[in-house]
Tab-separated table of C-alpha atoms in Angstrom:
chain	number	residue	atom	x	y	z
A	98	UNK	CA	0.000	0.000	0.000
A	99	UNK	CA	2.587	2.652	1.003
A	100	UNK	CA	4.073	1.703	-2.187
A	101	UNK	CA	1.244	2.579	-4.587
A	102	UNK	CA	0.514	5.923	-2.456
A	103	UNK	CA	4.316	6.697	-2.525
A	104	UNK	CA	5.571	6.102	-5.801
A	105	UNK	CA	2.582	4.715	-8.349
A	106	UNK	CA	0.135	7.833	-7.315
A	107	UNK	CA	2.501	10.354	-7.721
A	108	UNK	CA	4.099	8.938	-10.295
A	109	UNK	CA	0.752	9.189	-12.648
A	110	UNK	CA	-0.270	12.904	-11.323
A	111	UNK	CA	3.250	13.987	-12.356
A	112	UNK	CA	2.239	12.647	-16.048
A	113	UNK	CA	-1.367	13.259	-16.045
A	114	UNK	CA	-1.554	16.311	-13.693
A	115	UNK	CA	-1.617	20.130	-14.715
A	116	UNK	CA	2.461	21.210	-15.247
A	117	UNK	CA	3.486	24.887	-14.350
A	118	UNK	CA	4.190	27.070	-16.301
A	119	UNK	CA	6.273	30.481	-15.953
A	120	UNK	CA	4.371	33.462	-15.750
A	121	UNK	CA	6.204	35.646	-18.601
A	122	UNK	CA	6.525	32.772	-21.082
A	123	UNK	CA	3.275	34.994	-22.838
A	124	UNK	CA	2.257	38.584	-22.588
A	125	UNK	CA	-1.215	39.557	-23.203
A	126	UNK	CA	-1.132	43.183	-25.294
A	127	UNK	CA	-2.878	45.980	-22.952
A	128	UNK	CA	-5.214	46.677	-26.568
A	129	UNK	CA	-5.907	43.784	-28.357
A	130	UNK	CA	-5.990	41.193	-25.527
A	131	UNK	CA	-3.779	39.143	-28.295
A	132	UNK	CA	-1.297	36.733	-26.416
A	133	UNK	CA	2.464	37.356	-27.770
A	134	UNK	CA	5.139	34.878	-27.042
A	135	UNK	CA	8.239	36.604	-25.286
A	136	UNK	CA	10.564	35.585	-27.270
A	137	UNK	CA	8.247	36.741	-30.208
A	138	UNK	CA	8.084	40.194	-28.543
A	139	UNK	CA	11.818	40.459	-27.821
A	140	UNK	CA	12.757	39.891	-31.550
A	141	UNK	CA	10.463	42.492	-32.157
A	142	UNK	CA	11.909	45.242	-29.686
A	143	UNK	CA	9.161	44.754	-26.983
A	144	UNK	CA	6.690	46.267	-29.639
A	145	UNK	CA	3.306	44.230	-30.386
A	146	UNK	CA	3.529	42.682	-34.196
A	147	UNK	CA	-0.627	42.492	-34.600
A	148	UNK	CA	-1.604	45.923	-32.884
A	149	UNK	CA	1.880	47.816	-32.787
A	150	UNK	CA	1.467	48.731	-28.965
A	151	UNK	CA	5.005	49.475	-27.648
A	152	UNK	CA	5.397	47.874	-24.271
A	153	UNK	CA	8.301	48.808	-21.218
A	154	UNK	CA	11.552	47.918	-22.822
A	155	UNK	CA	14.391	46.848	-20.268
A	156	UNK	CA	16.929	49.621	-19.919
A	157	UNK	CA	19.795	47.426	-20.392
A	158	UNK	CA	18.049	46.240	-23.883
A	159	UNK	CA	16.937	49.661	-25.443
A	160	UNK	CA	20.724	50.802	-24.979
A	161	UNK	CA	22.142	47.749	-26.692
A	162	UNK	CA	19.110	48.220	-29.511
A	163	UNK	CA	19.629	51.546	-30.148
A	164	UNK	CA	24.044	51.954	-30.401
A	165	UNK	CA	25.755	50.260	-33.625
A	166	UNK	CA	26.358	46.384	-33.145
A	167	UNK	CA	24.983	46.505	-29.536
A	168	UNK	CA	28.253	47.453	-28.498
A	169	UNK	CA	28.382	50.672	-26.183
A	170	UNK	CA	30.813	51.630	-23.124
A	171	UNK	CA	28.758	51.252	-19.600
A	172	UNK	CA	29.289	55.052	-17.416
A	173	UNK	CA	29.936	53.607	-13.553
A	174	UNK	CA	27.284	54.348	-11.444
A	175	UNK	CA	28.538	57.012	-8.745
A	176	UNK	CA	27.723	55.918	-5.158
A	177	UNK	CA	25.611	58.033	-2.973
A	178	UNK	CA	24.199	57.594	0.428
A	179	UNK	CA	21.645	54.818	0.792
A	180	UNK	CA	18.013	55.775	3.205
A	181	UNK	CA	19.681	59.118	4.509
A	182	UNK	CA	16.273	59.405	6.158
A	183	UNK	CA	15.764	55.864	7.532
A	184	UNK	CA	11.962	55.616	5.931
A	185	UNK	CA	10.203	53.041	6.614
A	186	UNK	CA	6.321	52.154	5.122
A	187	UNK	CA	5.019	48.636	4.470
A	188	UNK	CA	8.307	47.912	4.431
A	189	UNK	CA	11.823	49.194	4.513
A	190	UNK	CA	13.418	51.231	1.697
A	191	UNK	CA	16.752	49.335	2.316
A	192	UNK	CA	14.550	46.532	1.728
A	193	UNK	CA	13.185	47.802	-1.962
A	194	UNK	CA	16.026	48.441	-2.448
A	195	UNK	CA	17.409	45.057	-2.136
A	196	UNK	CA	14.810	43.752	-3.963
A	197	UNK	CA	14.717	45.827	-6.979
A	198	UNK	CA	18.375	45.877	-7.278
A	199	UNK	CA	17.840	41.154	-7.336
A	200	UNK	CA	15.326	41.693	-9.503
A	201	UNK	CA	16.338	44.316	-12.041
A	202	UNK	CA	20.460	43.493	-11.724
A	203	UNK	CA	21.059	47.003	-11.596
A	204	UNK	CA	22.331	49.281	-8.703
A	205	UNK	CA	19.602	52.220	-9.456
A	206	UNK	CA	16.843	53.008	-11.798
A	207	UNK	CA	19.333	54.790	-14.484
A	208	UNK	CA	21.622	53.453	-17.138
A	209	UNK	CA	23.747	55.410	-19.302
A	210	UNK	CA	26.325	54.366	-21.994
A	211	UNK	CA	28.700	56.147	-24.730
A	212	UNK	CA	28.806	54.616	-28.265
A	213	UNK	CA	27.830	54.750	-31.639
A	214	UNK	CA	23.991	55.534	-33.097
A	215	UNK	CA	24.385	55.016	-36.761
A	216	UNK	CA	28.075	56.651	-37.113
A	217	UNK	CA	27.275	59.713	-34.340
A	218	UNK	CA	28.991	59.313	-31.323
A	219	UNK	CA	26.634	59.978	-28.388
A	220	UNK	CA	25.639	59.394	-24.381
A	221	UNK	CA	22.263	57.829	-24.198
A	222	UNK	CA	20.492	58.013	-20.450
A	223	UNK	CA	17.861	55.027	-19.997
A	224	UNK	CA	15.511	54.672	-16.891
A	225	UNK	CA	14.987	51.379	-15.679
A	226	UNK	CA	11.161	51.612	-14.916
A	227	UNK	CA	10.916	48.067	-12.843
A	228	UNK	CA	13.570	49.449	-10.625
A	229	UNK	CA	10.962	51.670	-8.150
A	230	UNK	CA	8.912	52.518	-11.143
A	231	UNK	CA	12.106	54.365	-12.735
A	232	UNK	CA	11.738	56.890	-9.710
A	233	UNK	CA	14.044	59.917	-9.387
A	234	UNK	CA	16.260	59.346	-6.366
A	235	UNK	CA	19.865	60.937	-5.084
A	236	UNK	CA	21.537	57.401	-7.103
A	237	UNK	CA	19.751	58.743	-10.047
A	238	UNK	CA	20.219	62.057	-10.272
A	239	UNK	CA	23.906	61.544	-9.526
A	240	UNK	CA	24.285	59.295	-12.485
A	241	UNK	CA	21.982	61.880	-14.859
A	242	UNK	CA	24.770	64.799	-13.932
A	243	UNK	CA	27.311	62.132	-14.489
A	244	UNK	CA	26.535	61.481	-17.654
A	245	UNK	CA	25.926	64.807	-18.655
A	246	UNK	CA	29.511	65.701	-17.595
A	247	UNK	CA	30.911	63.003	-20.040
A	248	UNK	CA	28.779	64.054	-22.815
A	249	UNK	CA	30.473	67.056	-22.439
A	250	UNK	CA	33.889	65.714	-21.588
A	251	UNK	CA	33.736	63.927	-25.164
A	252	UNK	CA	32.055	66.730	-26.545
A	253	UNK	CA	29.241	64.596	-28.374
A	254	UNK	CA	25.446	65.140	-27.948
A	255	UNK	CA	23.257	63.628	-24.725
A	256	UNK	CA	19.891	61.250	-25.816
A	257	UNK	CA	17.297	60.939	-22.800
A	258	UNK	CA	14.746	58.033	-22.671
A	259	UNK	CA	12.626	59.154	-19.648
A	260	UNK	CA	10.264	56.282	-18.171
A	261	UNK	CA	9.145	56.937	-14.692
A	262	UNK	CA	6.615	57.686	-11.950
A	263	UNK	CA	8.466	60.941	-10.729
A	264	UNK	CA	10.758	61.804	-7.295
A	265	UNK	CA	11.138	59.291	-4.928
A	266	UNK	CA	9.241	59.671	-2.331
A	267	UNK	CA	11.554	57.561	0.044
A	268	UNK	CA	13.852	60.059	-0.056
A	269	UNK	CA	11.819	63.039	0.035
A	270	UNK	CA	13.318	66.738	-0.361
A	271	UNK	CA	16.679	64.899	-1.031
A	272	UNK	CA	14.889	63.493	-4.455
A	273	UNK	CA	13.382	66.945	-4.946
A	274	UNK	CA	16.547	68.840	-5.040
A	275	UNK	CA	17.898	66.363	-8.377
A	276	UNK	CA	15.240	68.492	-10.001
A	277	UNK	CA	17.388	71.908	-10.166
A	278	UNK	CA	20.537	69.703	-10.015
A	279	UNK	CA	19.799	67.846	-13.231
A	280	UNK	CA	18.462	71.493	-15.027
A	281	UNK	CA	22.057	72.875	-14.250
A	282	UNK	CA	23.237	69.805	-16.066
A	283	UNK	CA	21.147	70.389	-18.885
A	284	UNK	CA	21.730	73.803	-19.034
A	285	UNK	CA	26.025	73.155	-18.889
A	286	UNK	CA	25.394	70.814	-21.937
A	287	UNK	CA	23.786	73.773	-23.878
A	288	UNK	CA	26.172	75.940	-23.073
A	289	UNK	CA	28.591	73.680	-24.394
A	290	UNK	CA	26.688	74.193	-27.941
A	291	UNK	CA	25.654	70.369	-27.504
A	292	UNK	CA	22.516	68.763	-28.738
A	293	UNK	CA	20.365	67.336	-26.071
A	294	UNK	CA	17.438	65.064	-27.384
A	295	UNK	CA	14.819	63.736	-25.073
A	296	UNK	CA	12.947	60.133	-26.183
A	297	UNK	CA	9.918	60.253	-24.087
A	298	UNK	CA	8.290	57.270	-23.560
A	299	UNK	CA	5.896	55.268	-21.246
A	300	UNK	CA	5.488	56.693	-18.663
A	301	UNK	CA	7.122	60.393	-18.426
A	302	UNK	CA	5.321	61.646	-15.306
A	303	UNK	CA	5.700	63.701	-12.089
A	304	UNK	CA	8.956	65.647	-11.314
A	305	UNK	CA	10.726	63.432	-14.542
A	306	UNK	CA	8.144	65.905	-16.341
A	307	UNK	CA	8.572	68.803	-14.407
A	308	UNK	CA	12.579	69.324	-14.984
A	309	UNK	CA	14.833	67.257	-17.593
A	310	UNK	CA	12.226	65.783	-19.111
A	311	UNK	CA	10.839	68.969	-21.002
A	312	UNK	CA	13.952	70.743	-21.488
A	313	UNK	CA	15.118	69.078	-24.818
A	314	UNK	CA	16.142	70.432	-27.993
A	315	UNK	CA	14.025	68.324	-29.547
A	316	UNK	CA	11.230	65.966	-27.805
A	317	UNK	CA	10.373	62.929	-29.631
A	318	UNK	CA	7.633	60.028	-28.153
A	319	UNK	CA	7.239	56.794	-28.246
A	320	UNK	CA	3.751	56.176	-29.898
A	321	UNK	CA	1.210	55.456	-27.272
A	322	UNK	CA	3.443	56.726	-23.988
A	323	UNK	CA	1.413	58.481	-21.321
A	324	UNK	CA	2.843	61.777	-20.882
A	325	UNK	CA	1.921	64.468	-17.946
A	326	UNK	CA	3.069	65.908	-14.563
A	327	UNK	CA	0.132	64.824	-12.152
A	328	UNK	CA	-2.527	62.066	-13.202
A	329	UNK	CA	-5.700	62.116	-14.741
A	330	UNK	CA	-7.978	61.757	-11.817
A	331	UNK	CA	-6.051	64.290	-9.819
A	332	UNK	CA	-6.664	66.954	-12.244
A	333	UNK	CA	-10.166	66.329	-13.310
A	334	UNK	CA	-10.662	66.761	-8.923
A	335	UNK	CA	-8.460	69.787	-9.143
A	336	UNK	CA	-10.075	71.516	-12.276
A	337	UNK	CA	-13.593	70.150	-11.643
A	338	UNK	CA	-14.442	69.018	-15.586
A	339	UNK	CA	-14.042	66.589	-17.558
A	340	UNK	CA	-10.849	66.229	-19.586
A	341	UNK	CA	-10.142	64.737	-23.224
A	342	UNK	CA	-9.734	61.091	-24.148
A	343	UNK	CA	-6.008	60.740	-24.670
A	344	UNK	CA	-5.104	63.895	-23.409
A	345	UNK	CA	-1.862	62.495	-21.612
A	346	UNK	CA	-0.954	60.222	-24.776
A	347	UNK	CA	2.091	61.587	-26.885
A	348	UNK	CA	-0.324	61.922	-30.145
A	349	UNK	CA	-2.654	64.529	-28.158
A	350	UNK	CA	1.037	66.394	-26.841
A	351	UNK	CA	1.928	66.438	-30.666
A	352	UNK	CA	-1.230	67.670	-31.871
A	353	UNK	CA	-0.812	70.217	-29.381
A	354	UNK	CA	2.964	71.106	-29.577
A	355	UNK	CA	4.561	70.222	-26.522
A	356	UNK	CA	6.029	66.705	-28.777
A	357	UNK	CA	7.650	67.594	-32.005
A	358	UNK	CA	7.488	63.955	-33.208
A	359	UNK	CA	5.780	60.379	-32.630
A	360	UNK	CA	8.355	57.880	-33.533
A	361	UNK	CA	8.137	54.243	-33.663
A	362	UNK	CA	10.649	52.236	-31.400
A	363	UNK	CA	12.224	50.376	-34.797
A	364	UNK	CA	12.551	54.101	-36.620
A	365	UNK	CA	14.286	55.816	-33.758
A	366	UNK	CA	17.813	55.048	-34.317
A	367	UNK	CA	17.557	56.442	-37.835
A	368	UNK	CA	15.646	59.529	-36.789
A	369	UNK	CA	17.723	60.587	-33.926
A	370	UNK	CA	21.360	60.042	-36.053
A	371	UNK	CA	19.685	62.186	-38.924
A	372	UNK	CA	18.549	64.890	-36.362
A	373	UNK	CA	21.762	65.058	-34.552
A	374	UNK	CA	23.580	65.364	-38.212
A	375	UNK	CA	21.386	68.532	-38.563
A	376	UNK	CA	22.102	70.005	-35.172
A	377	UNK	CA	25.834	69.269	-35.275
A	378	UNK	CA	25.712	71.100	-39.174
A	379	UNK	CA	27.348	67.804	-39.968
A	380	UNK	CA	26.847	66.273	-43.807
A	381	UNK	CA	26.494	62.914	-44.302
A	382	UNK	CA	29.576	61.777	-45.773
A	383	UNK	CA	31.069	64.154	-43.281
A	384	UNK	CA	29.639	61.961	-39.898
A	385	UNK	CA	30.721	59.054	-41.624
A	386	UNK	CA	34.404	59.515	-42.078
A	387	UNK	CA	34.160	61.146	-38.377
A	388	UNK	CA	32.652	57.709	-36.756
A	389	UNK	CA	35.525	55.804	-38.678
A	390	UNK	CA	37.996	57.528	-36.203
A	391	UNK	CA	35.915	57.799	-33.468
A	392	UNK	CA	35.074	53.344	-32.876
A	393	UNK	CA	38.850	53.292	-32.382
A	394	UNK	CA	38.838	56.335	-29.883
A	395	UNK	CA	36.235	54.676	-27.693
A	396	UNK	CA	37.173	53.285	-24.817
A	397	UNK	CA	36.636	49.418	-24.098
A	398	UNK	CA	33.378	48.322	-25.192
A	399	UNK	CA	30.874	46.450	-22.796
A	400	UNK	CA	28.032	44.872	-24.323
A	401	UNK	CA	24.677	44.847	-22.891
């Protein structure tokens, strides 16, 4: 008897029974309800094939996507102090911390790298939105002014891709203050007669919005990407009326000027060399003989 109940029994529900199966083997798109196999949706740079709806992209991905060959040099991330204020809510920020940094592999929510985008050398600033919903901490804005300082080190234009919920409210007026801190940045890179193109994509809200964000050259979005300072409810409280379907999306910002282009996630490198070949008055032929010299100037390479 025990040996039918401890080997036969088990034996059959192991072959007969239900098997698991991992929970991000499919996505289901947010539009269609259409069930896209990961792999599928990797190949295809996190963007939906059926229904074209572009979905988070890992940080680590978009950078090795968007510079020539995937191959790009990795800025350190500076080290800062970690819970200056000792917070505490459900549960400890050392704590989220912890987990975000198992979960996402990465020390903070930004990721920055120096390469190659179709011949023009460039820095390219990525928020990791599954690290603390890509929130704006000291860590952060320490590696933003970071990498604006080597953009203008190697004299070469500075690409943000903004995706994140705002400051972080664990660290309260210390997140606040990377606000100003990061304009200064901005504004040294302009002085510096540098380009500085922001990628917005989903989401760009809260203080994100409210400094670097918005202070592009030129602001380009992500089809689709909700774009705003404070959320849709809050305002609609706030203003007492209705507002617009869509009025957050980056189609209603274009319509209305604050986005001078929608760009899909496969046309971007293409559109953002061309517009940096403008802003640096550099010809074609001109970049290209320039990015010949320049692959051999980089420092070593890290791929993503």
């Amino acid at each position: 008897m025990n040996w039918i109940t401890n080997y036969v029994r088990p034996k059959i529900n192991s072959m007969l029974g239900r098997r698991e199966v991992p929970e991000n083997l499919w996505i289901k798109c947010p539009e269609t309800g259409e069930m896209v196999y990961h792999r599928d949706l990797e190949e295809n740079k996190w963007v939906i094939p059926q229904s074209g709806h572009h979905m988070k992209m890992p940080a680590k991905a978009r950078l090795k996507d968007l510079f020539d060959g995937g191959i790009y040099e990795t800025l350190p991330q500076p080290k800062v102090a970690q819970d200056p204020l000792k917070f505490r809510d459900s549960k400890k920020y050392l704590d989220r911390l912890r987990d975000s940094r198992a979960k996402t592999e990465l020390e903070d929510t930004i990721v920055a790298g120096l390469g190659l985008v179709q011949g023009v050398k460039l820095v390219a600033v990525v928020h990791e939105f599954n690290f603390i919903g890509g929130s704006l901490g000291m860590a952060a804005g320490e590696a933003i002014i970071r990498a604006f300082e080597k953009a203008i080190a190697e004299k070469c234009p500075l690409v943000m891709f903004p995706a994140s919920g705002g400051a972080r409210m664990q660290e309260g007026i210390l997140s606040l203050m990377q606000l100003p801190r990061t304009t200064v940045a901005v504004n040294l890179l302009k002085e510096a007669g540098l380009p500085y193109i922001v990628v917005l994509t989903n989401p760009t809200t809260g203080g994100v919005t409210a400094s670097y964000a918005m202070l592009g050259d030129i602001h380009l979005a992500e089809p689709g990407a909700e774009i705003g300072f404070a959320g849709k409810r809050v305002i609609e409280q706030t203003l007492r009326e209705k507002l617009p379907d869509g009025f957050q999306t980056s189609e209603y910002l274009l319509e209305h000027g604050m986005v001078d282009m929608v760009v899909k996630r496969h046309d971007l490198p293409a559109t953002l060399s061309r517009l940096l070949k403008i802003l640096m008055k550099k010809p074609a032929e001109a970049a290209r003989r320039e990015s010949g010299s320049q692959v051999s100037a980089l420092p070593l390479a890290a791929r993503a």
